[in-house]
Short mmCIF file of C-alpha atoms in Angstrom, two decimals:
data_model
loop_
_atom_site.label_atom_id
_atom_site.label_comp_id
_atom_site.label_asym_id
_atom_site.label_seq_id
_atom_site.Cartn_x
_atom_site.Cartn_y
_atom_site.Cartn_z
CA UNK A 153 -17.04 -8.94 -41.39
CA UNK A 154 -14.20 -6.83 -41.58
CA UNK A 155 -15.49 -3.82 -39.20
CA UNK A 156 -15.69 -6.90 -36.69
CA UNK A 157 -11.95 -8.11 -37.59
CA UNK A 158 -10.54 -4.62 -37.67
CA UNK A 159 -11.91 -3.98 -34.54
CA UNK A 160 -10.61 -7.53 -32.58
CA UNK A 161 -6.97 -6.64 -34.11
CA UNK A 162 -7.14 -3.19 -32.47
CA UNK A 163 -8.09 -5.10 -29.15
CA UNK A 164 -5.39 -7.05 -29.93
CA UNK A 165 -2.48 -4.30 -30.11
CA UNK A 166 -0.86 -3.19 -26.86
CA UNK A 167 0.24 0.25 -29.58
CA UNK A 168 -3.30 0.55 -31.07
CA UNK A 169 -5.32 0.41 -27.43
CA UNK A 170 -2.25 3.08 -25.58
CA UNK A 171 -2.84 5.91 -28.68
CA UNK A 172 -6.92 5.49 -27.84
CA UNK A 173 -5.88 5.60 -24.43
CA UNK A 174 -4.01 8.83 -24.66
CA UNK A 175 -7.08 10.40 -27.00
CA UNK A 176 -10.22 9.36 -24.23
CA UNK A 177 -7.97 9.53 -20.80
CA UNK A 178 -6.80 12.59 -19.21
CA UNK A 179 -2.95 12.74 -18.42
CA UNK A 180 -3.29 12.89 -14.97
CA UNK A 181 -3.69 8.98 -14.86
CA UNK A 182 -0.47 8.01 -15.33
CA UNK A 183 0.52 4.17 -16.57
CA UNK A 184 3.66 2.89 -15.14
CA UNK A 185 4.28 0.15 -18.26
CA UNK A 186 3.24 0.71 -21.71
CA UNK A 187 0.83 -2.58 -21.29
CA UNK A 188 -2.44 -3.87 -22.00
CA UNK A 189 -3.02 -6.94 -20.01
CA UNK A 190 -5.85 -9.19 -21.11
CA UNK A 191 -5.59 -12.46 -18.47
CA UNK A 192 -3.92 -12.93 -14.67
CA UNK A 193 -3.32 -15.69 -13.17
CA UNK A 194 -1.60 -15.84 -9.96
CA UNK A 195 1.77 -13.28 -9.96
CA UNK A 196 1.56 -13.77 -13.85
CA UNK A 197 -0.20 -11.45 -16.06
CA UNK A 198 -0.30 -11.75 -19.89
CA UNK A 199 -0.77 -8.88 -22.10
CA UNK A 200 -3.22 -7.96 -25.21
CA UNK A 201 -0.06 -9.06 -27.72
CA UNK A 202 0.20 -12.89 -25.53
CA UNK A 203 3.25 -11.78 -24.28
CA UNK A 204 3.26 -12.84 -20.26
CA UNK A 205 4.83 -10.59 -17.87
CA UNK A 206 5.97 -11.38 -13.98
CA UNK A 207 3.59 -9.39 -12.01
CA UNK A 208 5.87 -7.84 -8.57
CA UNK A 209 3.59 -4.80 -8.10
CA UNK A 210 0.47 -7.16 -7.54
CA UNK A 211 -1.83 -3.88 -7.96
CA UNK A 212 0.12 -1.51 -6.05
CA UNK A 213 -0.08 -3.70 -3.03
CA UNK A 214 -3.87 -5.44 -3.62
CA UNK A 215 -3.06 -8.82 -4.73
CA UNK A 216 -1.32 -11.19 -1.68
CA UNK A 217 -3.42 -13.94 -2.25
CA UNK A 218 -2.37 -13.25 -5.84
CA UNK A 219 -4.50 -12.10 -9.50
CA UNK A 220 -8.05 -14.29 -9.37
CA UNK A 221 -7.85 -16.67 -6.99
CA UNK A 222 -9.95 -19.79 -7.71
CA UNK A 223 -11.59 -19.22 -4.10
CA UNK A 224 -12.08 -15.59 -4.24
CA UNK A 225 -13.16 -15.82 -7.82
CA UNK A 226 -15.87 -18.57 -6.51
CA UNK A 227 -16.52 -16.48 -3.36
CA UNK A 228 -17.95 -14.13 -5.50
CA UNK A 229 -19.58 -15.49 -7.76
CA UNK A 230 -21.28 -16.99 -5.49
CA UNK A 231 -22.21 -14.19 -3.96
CA UNK A 232 -23.02 -12.44 -7.81
CA UNK A 233 -26.16 -14.79 -7.12
CA UNK A 234 -27.64 -13.31 -4.11
CA UNK A 235 -27.07 -9.73 -3.63
CA UNK A 236 -24.93 -7.95 -5.38
CA UNK A 237 -25.45 -4.50 -4.07
CA UNK A 238 -28.53 -3.34 -1.48
CA UNK A 239 -26.32 -0.52 0.85
CA UNK A 240 -26.12 -1.28 4.22
CA UNK A 241 -27.84 1.47 5.54
CA UNK A 242 -30.48 0.56 3.73
CA UNK A 243 -30.18 -3.53 4.21
CA UNK A 244 -28.01 -5.56 6.32
CA UNK A 245 -26.64 -8.77 4.51
CA UNK A 246 -24.53 -11.16 6.43
CA UNK A 247 -21.21 -10.96 4.94
CA UNK A 248 -21.02 -7.17 6.25
CA UNK A 249 -21.73 -8.31 9.50
CA UNK A 250 -18.98 -11.55 9.16
CA UNK A 251 -16.27 -9.45 8.45
CA UNK A 252 -16.49 -6.78 10.97
CA UNK A 253 -16.44 -9.80 13.59
CA UNK A 254 -13.65 -11.28 12.24
CA UNK A 255 -11.69 -8.32 11.31
CA UNK A 256 -12.44 -7.01 15.51
CA UNK A 257 -11.24 -10.66 16.35
CA UNK A 258 -8.27 -10.40 14.49
CA UNK A 259 -7.08 -6.73 15.30
CA UNK A 260 -8.48 -6.34 18.64
CA UNK A 261 -7.35 -9.52 19.73
CA UNK A 262 -9.82 -10.07 22.94
CA UNK A 263 -10.15 -6.24 23.17
CA UNK A 264 -13.78 -4.72 22.48
CA UNK A 265 -13.62 -3.82 18.99
CA UNK A 266 -15.61 -2.81 15.51
CA UNK A 267 -15.67 -2.38 11.80
CA UNK A 268 -16.97 0.10 9.10
CA UNK A 269 -16.43 -0.52 5.12
CA UNK A 270 -15.76 1.94 2.39
CA UNK A 271 -14.43 1.24 -0.72
CA UNK A 272 -11.38 2.57 -0.90
CA UNK A 273 -8.62 3.52 1.09
CA UNK A 274 -8.77 7.46 1.34
CA UNK A 275 -12.40 6.76 2.66
CA UNK A 276 -11.22 4.94 5.24
CA UNK A 277 -8.41 7.36 6.36
CA UNK A 278 -10.83 9.97 5.86
CA UNK A 279 -13.16 8.06 8.26
CA UNK A 280 -10.48 6.98 10.63
CA UNK A 281 -10.16 10.99 11.27
CA UNK A 282 -13.75 11.35 11.14
CA UNK A 283 -13.95 9.00 13.93
CA UNK A 284 -11.28 10.49 16.01
CA UNK A 285 -12.19 14.24 15.82
CA UNK A 286 -15.68 13.05 16.93
CA UNK A 287 -14.23 10.79 19.85
CA UNK A 288 -11.55 13.41 21.23
CA UNK A 289 -13.69 16.68 20.30
CA UNK A 290 -10.45 17.84 19.06
CA UNK A 291 -9.02 19.57 15.76
CA UNK A 292 -5.18 18.60 15.09
CA UNK A 293 -4.06 15.78 13.15
CA UNK A 294 -0.30 15.07 12.84
CA UNK A 295 1.12 12.48 9.85
CA UNK A 296 4.47 12.07 8.25
CA UNK A 297 7.19 13.31 5.88
CA UNK A 298 6.64 10.77 2.92
CA UNK A 299 3.62 9.82 3.88
CA UNK A 300 0.83 8.71 1.58
CA UNK A 301 -2.52 8.53 3.14
CA UNK A 302 -4.61 8.64 -0.54
CA UNK A 303 -5.55 11.13 -3.70
CA UNK A 304 -8.90 13.23 -1.73
CA UNK A 305 -8.44 16.76 -0.54
CA UNK A 306 -7.60 15.26 2.90
CA UNK A 307 -5.67 12.65 1.66
CA UNK A 308 -3.48 14.66 0.11
CA UNK A 309 -3.24 16.83 2.97
CA UNK A 310 -2.37 14.36 4.78
CA UNK A 311 0.14 13.24 2.40
CA UNK A 312 3.81 14.10 2.85
CA UNK A 313 4.97 14.38 -0.60
CA UNK A 314 4.71 17.51 -3.00
CA UNK A 315 4.95 15.58 -6.17
CA UNK A 316 2.80 14.49 -7.78
CA UNK A 317 0.43 14.18 -5.59
CA UNK A 318 -0.53 18.13 -3.82
CA UNK A 319 -0.19 20.04 -7.24
CA UNK A 320 -2.14 22.92 -7.57
CA UNK A 321 -4.34 21.32 -5.62
CA UNK A 322 -5.12 23.09 -2.84
CA UNK A 323 -5.87 25.62 -0.65
CA UNK A 324 -5.82 21.68 1.76
CA UNK A 325 -7.86 20.87 4.83
CA UNK A 326 -6.81 22.93 7.82
CA UNK A 327 -5.77 21.44 10.92
CA UNK A 328 -2.35 18.99 9.31
CA UNK A 329 0.53 19.22 11.23
CA UNK A 330 3.67 17.21 9.74
CA UNK A 331 6.51 15.39 11.22
CA UNK A 332 9.96 13.86 9.97
CA UNK A 333 9.65 9.74 9.83
CA UNK A 334 12.41 8.14 10.83
CA UNK A 335 15.56 7.17 8.10
CA UNK A 336 18.52 6.12 9.63
CA UNK A 337 19.84 5.55 5.61
CA UNK A 338 19.54 9.66 4.89
CA UNK A 339 20.32 10.22 8.67
CA UNK A 340 16.68 10.71 10.54
CA UNK A 341 17.07 9.12 13.81
CA UNK A 342 14.11 7.94 15.95
CA UNK A 343 15.14 10.06 18.54
CA UNK A 344 15.13 13.31 15.82
CA UNK A 345 10.96 12.20 15.49
CA UNK A 346 10.39 12.29 18.54
CA UNK A 347 11.93 15.87 19.54
CA UNK A 348 10.48 17.05 16.89
CA UNK A 349 7.00 16.39 17.95
CA UNK A 350 7.92 18.12 21.04
CA UNK A 351 9.25 21.04 19.10
CA UNK A 352 5.43 20.95 17.41
CA UNK A 353 3.47 20.34 21.01
CA UNK A 354 5.59 23.78 22.02
CA UNK A 355 5.62 25.85 18.90
CA UNK A 356 2.40 25.07 17.03
CA UNK A 357 -0.38 23.18 18.86
CA UNK A 358 -0.77 21.80 22.45
CA UNK A 359 -1.23 18.12 22.90
CA UNK A 360 -4.78 19.00 23.84
CA UNK A 361 -5.60 20.05 20.22
CA UNK A 362 -4.33 16.72 18.55
CA UNK A 363 -7.30 14.15 17.85
CA UNK A 364 -5.13 11.99 16.54
CA UNK A 365 -1.54 10.88 14.90
CA UNK A 366 -1.10 8.78 12.00
CA UNK A 367 1.35 7.11 10.09
CA UNK A 368 1.98 3.61 8.60
CA UNK A 369 4.13 1.35 10.60
CA UNK A 370 5.86 0.58 7.41
CA UNK A 371 5.67 3.61 4.87
CA UNK A 372 4.44 2.78 0.87
CA UNK A 373 5.08 5.07 -1.35
CA UNK A 374 7.54 6.85 0.51
CA UNK A 375 9.67 4.07 0.28
CA UNK A 376 9.03 0.89 2.11
CA UNK A 377 11.01 2.65 4.78
CA UNK A 378 9.93 0.21 8.27
CA UNK A 379 9.34 2.22 11.40
CA UNK A 380 11.07 0.39 14.24
CA UNK A 381 9.01 -0.82 17.67
CA UNK A 382 11.21 1.59 19.87
CA UNK A 383 10.13 4.55 17.84
CA UNK A 384 6.28 2.56 17.95
CA UNK A 385 6.19 2.25 21.28
CA UNK A 386 7.62 5.72 22.56
CA UNK A 387 5.06 7.12 20.00
CA UNK A 388 2.25 5.02 22.09
CA UNK A 389 3.31 6.41 25.26
CA UNK A 390 2.53 9.99 24.00
CA UNK A 391 -0.22 9.68 22.44
CA UNK A 392 -1.85 7.48 25.99
CA UNK A 393 -0.12 10.36 28.09
CA UNK A 394 -2.37 13.16 26.02
CA UNK A 395 -5.54 11.26 25.13
CA UNK A 396 -4.35 10.96 21.43
CA UNK A 397 -6.03 8.69 18.64
CA UNK A 398 -3.16 6.53 17.42
CA UNK A 399 -4.30 5.53 13.94
CA UNK A 400 -1.94 3.42 12.02
CA UNK A 401 -2.68 2.96 8.41
CA UNK A 402 -2.21 -0.75 7.60
CA UNK A 403 -3.51 0.02 3.32
CA UNK A 404 0.04 -1.00 2.23
CA UNK A 405 1.26 -3.27 4.52
CA UNK A 406 -2.06 -5.77 5.91
CA UNK A 407 -2.74 -8.91 5.13
CA UNK A 408 0.54 -10.40 5.28
CA UNK A 409 2.53 -8.37 3.45
CA UNK A 410 5.29 -7.56 6.01
CA UNK A 411 5.45 -11.54 7.30
CA UNK A 412 2.74 -10.88 9.91
CA UNK A 413 -0.96 -10.21 9.40
CA UNK A 414 -0.86 -6.89 10.78
CA UNK A 415 2.69 -4.90 10.50
CA UNK A 416 2.06 -3.52 14.29
CA UNK A 417 1.79 -6.89 15.95
CA UNK A 418 5.75 -6.68 15.27
CA UNK A 419 5.90 -3.93 17.17
CA UNK A 420 4.82 -4.60 20.84
CA UNK A 421 1.29 -1.73 20.83
CA UNK A 422 -2.35 -1.85 20.15
CA UNK A 423 -3.60 1.05 17.85
CA UNK A 424 -6.60 2.63 18.95
CA UNK A 425 -7.89 2.61 15.04
CA UNK A 426 -6.58 0.32 11.87
CA UNK A 427 -7.03 1.00 8.30
CA UNK A 428 -7.86 -1.50 5.89
CA UNK A 429 -8.10 -1.37 2.20
CA UNK A 430 -6.40 -3.19 -1.18
CA UNK A 431 -5.51 -7.02 -0.21
CA UNK A 432 -8.49 -6.97 1.94
CA UNK A 433 -10.83 -7.49 -1.12
CA UNK A 434 -8.41 -9.62 -2.98
CA UNK A 435 -9.30 -7.13 -5.99
CA UNK A 436 -12.45 -5.80 -5.33
CA UNK A 437 -12.34 -2.69 -3.93
CA UNK A 438 -13.24 -2.62 -0.64
CA UNK A 439 -12.10 -0.57 2.44
CA UNK A 440 -12.51 -0.50 6.43
CA UNK A 441 -11.35 1.04 9.96
CA UNK A 442 -11.44 -1.35 12.90
CA UNK A 443 -11.01 0.14 15.94
CA UNK A 444 -11.54 -0.08 19.75
CA UNK A 445 -15.15 0.20 20.25
CA UNK A 446 -16.16 3.48 22.30
CA UNK A 447 -14.11 5.15 20.11
CA UNK A 448 -15.56 3.78 17.32
CA UNK A 449 -19.34 4.23 18.75
CA UNK A 450 -18.12 8.37 19.19
CA UNK A 451 -19.86 9.30 15.62
CA UNK A 452 -23.87 9.87 16.10
CA UNK A 453 -26.20 7.46 14.11
CA UNK A 454 -25.57 8.77 9.81
CA UNK A 455 -22.38 10.14 10.41
CA UNK A 456 -20.38 7.10 9.17
CA UNK A 457 -21.44 5.66 5.44
CA UNK A 458 -21.37 5.53 1.68
CA UNK A 459 -23.40 4.16 -1.14
CA UNK A 460 -21.17 1.15 -1.71
CA UNK A 461 -18.97 1.26 1.49
CA UNK A 462 -19.07 -2.70 2.70
CA UNK A 463 -20.85 -4.05 -1.16
CA UNK A 464 -20.78 -7.50 -0.63
CA UNK A 465 -19.28 -8.81 -3.50
CA UNK A 466 -16.23 -6.65 -1.52
CA UNK A 467 -17.30 -8.45 1.73
CA UNK A 468 -17.24 -11.70 0.02
CA UNK A 469 -13.44 -11.36 -1.56
CA UNK A 470 -12.65 -10.06 1.89
CA UNK A 471 -14.26 -13.32 4.08
CA UNK A 472 -12.53 -15.94 1.34
CA UNK A 473 -9.03 -13.60 1.46
CA UNK A 474 -9.14 -13.86 4.96
CA UNK A 475 -10.14 -17.62 4.70
CA UNK A 476 -6.56 -17.82 2.21
CA UNK A 477 -4.30 -16.63 4.86
CA UNK A 478 -6.12 -18.50 7.74
CA UNK A 479 -5.70 -21.52 6.37
CA UNK A 480 -3.39 -21.41 3.65
CA UNK A 481 -0.11 -20.66 5.36
CA UNK A 482 0.14 -17.81 3.80
CA UNK A 483 2.20 -15.67 7.03
CA UNK A 484 5.01 -18.12 7.24
CA UNK A 485 5.14 -17.87 3.28
CA UNK A 486 5.64 -13.94 3.63
CA UNK A 487 8.39 -14.70 6.11
CA UNK A 488 10.14 -17.08 3.75
CA UNK A 489 9.64 -15.33 0.57
CA UNK A 490 10.91 -12.09 2.44
CA UNK A 491 13.96 -13.82 3.87
CA UNK A 492 14.70 -15.40 0.35
CA UNK A 493 14.38 -11.85 -1.44
CA UNK A 494 16.12 -9.47 0.58
CA UNK A 495 19.14 -12.15 0.82
CA UNK A 496 19.18 -12.20 -3.22
CA UNK A 497 18.17 -8.17 -2.82
CA UNK A 498 21.28 -8.03 -0.58
CA UNK A 499 23.94 -9.81 -3.10
CA UNK A 500 22.80 -8.39 -6.10
CA UNK A 501 24.07 -4.76 -3.93
CA UNK A 502 27.05 -5.86 -3.44
CA UNK A 503 27.62 -5.78 -6.80
CA UNK A 504 26.12 -2.93 -8.51
CA UNK A 505 27.14 0.67 -6.47
CA UNK A 506 23.46 2.35 -7.68
CA UNK A 507 21.84 0.06 -4.66
CA UNK A 508 22.52 1.92 -1.46
CA UNK A 509 19.97 0.07 0.97
CA UNK A 510 17.96 -2.70 0.59
CA UNK A 511 14.95 -2.32 3.42
CA UNK A 512 12.00 -3.65 4.28
CA UNK A 513 9.68 -6.11 6.45
CA UNK A 514 8.15 -10.04 5.25
CA UNK A 515 7.75 -10.03 1.77
CA UNK A 516 7.69 -6.15 1.62
CA UNK A 517 11.26 -5.30 0.15
CA UNK A 518 13.07 -2.31 -1.56
CA UNK A 519 16.12 -1.09 -2.76
CA UNK A 520 16.88 2.62 -3.03
CA UNK A 521 18.89 3.66 -6.21
CA UNK A 522 21.68 6.38 -5.84
CA UNK A 523 24.28 7.57 -7.74
CA UNK A 524 26.78 5.61 -6.88
CA UNK A 525 29.54 9.31 -7.33
CA UNK A 526 27.06 11.62 -5.13
CA UNK A 527 25.55 9.45 -3.23
CA UNK A 528 22.52 11.26 -4.35
CA UNK A 529 19.00 9.46 -5.53
CA UNK A 530 18.85 9.09 -9.17
CA UNK A 531 15.40 9.06 -10.36
CA UNK A 532 16.73 8.94 -13.44
CA UNK A 533 18.28 5.76 -12.46
CA UNK A 534 15.58 4.04 -11.19
CA UNK A 535 13.50 4.63 -13.96
CA UNK A 536 15.94 2.64 -16.29
CA UNK A 537 15.91 0.21 -14.41
CA UNK A 538 12.37 0.14 -14.23
CA UNK A 539 12.26 0.25 -18.33
CA UNK A 540 14.93 -2.89 -18.88
CA UNK A 541 13.08 -4.62 -16.31
CA UNK A 542 9.93 -4.55 -18.19
CA UNK A 543 11.60 -5.29 -21.41
CA UNK A 544 12.79 -8.37 -19.86
CA UNK A 545 9.69 -9.43 -18.47
CA UNK A 546 9.30 -8.09 -14.88
CA UNK A 547 6.84 -5.74 -14.01
CA UNK A 548 8.21 -3.00 -10.41
CA UNK A 549 6.98 0.55 -10.21
CA UNK A 550 9.15 3.06 -7.86
CA UNK A 551 8.26 5.04 -4.93
CA UNK A 552 10.06 7.71 -2.11
CA UNK A 553 9.71 11.50 -1.79
CA UNK A 554 12.36 11.52 -4.68
CA UNK A 555 10.73 8.45 -6.95
CA UNK A 556 14.22 6.13 -6.54
CA UNK A 557 13.43 3.51 -4.61
CA UNK A 558 11.74 0.01 -6.50
CA UNK A 559 9.90 -1.25 -4.59
CA UNK A 560 8.58 -5.41 -5.14
CA UNK A 561 4.99 -6.88 -3.90
CA UNK A 562 4.79 -9.49 -5.49
CA UNK A 563 1.73 -11.66 -4.55
CA UNK A 564 2.43 -14.11 -1.86
CA UNK A 565 1.87 -16.76 -3.89
CA UNK A 566 4.66 -16.75 -5.69
CA UNK A 567 6.67 -19.72 -6.52
CA UNK A 568 9.98 -20.09 -5.48
CA UNK A 569 11.03 -20.60 -9.57
CA UNK A 570 9.38 -17.20 -9.72
CA UNK A 571 11.23 -15.27 -7.43
CA UNK A 572 14.33 -16.39 -9.36
CA UNK A 573 13.54 -15.70 -12.46
CA UNK A 574 12.59 -12.45 -11.21
CA UNK A 575 15.66 -11.88 -8.91
CA UNK A 576 17.17 -12.97 -12.63
CA UNK A 577 15.69 -10.39 -14.87
CA UNK A 578 16.47 -7.59 -12.22
CA UNK A 579 20.04 -8.20 -12.27
CA UNK A 580 20.19 -8.10 -15.75
CA UNK A 581 17.92 -4.87 -15.87
CA UNK A 582 20.38 -3.23 -13.06
CA UNK A 583 23.21 -4.60 -15.57
CA UNK A 584 21.49 -2.90 -18.54
CA UNK A 585 20.63 0.22 -16.97
CA UNK A 586 24.22 0.30 -15.53
CA UNK A 587 26.32 0.12 -18.19
CA UNK A 588 27.42 -3.29 -17.49
CA UNK A 589 25.57 -4.53 -20.63
CA UNK A 590 24.85 -3.50 -23.93
#
């Protein structure tokens, strides 16, 4: 009996569990906050000691519909009693086909589109590259500085940050080329990036050898940097001129995060391929590539797949998520919350000199933290802010090339009172990190 009680005590203490984590989990897997959570609902989580936190990370953009949404839980529970897994390459099941139909309509908007499903965002990206190469019979892929496209070998290659993602993991995949990404705050204009593309064509690879350009319409881990409509439309014209597949990585921006179902809807373009994951599954692992049918059909039979790709439980969750986005007014809510968050962050930027810029689209907002004297990125201050916020009950994480950007990825079901509470805590965290409070 004493052993049972001791075991129960061990699993109700953050410190003991984190000690066990350090002994049993490799250091390469970072946990941003020294917490072990036991349950979650909506925009809130509770650790094993019963402490409540506002979760403005949302599984890094996975939980746009919130933790444990009843509709998602019910859909998965129902599916679990029917088919949990069969592998779509062996036998088909209704959820996979229905999910493909719905995404093809939502992305294609009347054009002939097709979808294939996988497990992770990195898998979606890798398969989008395979599809583009099969369609064009070309090898070159162009990606951007600051991009994040996953942790697999090709994902690391496409990712435009050396640390912590590349380390000593090479040699990396070949035939990947890189461009600067627009960043007005740091003096990188749309024209700078387009001229760099022309220089790339002239110096490194002919456009006739480029299979695809892959880009995040709003960079996620790169610092919540939006690519404007003018830039994206120019990029679309260039890819169409040269027969290059335009892949939009909407893994983090998708499913309402930017105020529309997909960020590209605000840019006046139609991509050739779109990668999706994260909030598609409402907490379950599912990803996909949605694209123009003629391009999607390029790989021969057997060229695409994966044992767990489009798992039946993931498909059921995804269908429930789409229902919620369509029926619960969550896109309008994303815009409303985004406006409120941006306005309050702008007020805080006037109050605290360490905030260099507030930026974002919809409910995908961030602040860049700088040294107010040198105006250079201040990663140390950023971490202090995150630590102080966590101590006060608000979970946030950082991003950006220099890890000096605080990003907000709260669920779209966040209430006005929760948002106000979070911003009050963030104000306190800024004050304490900057020395205004003891």
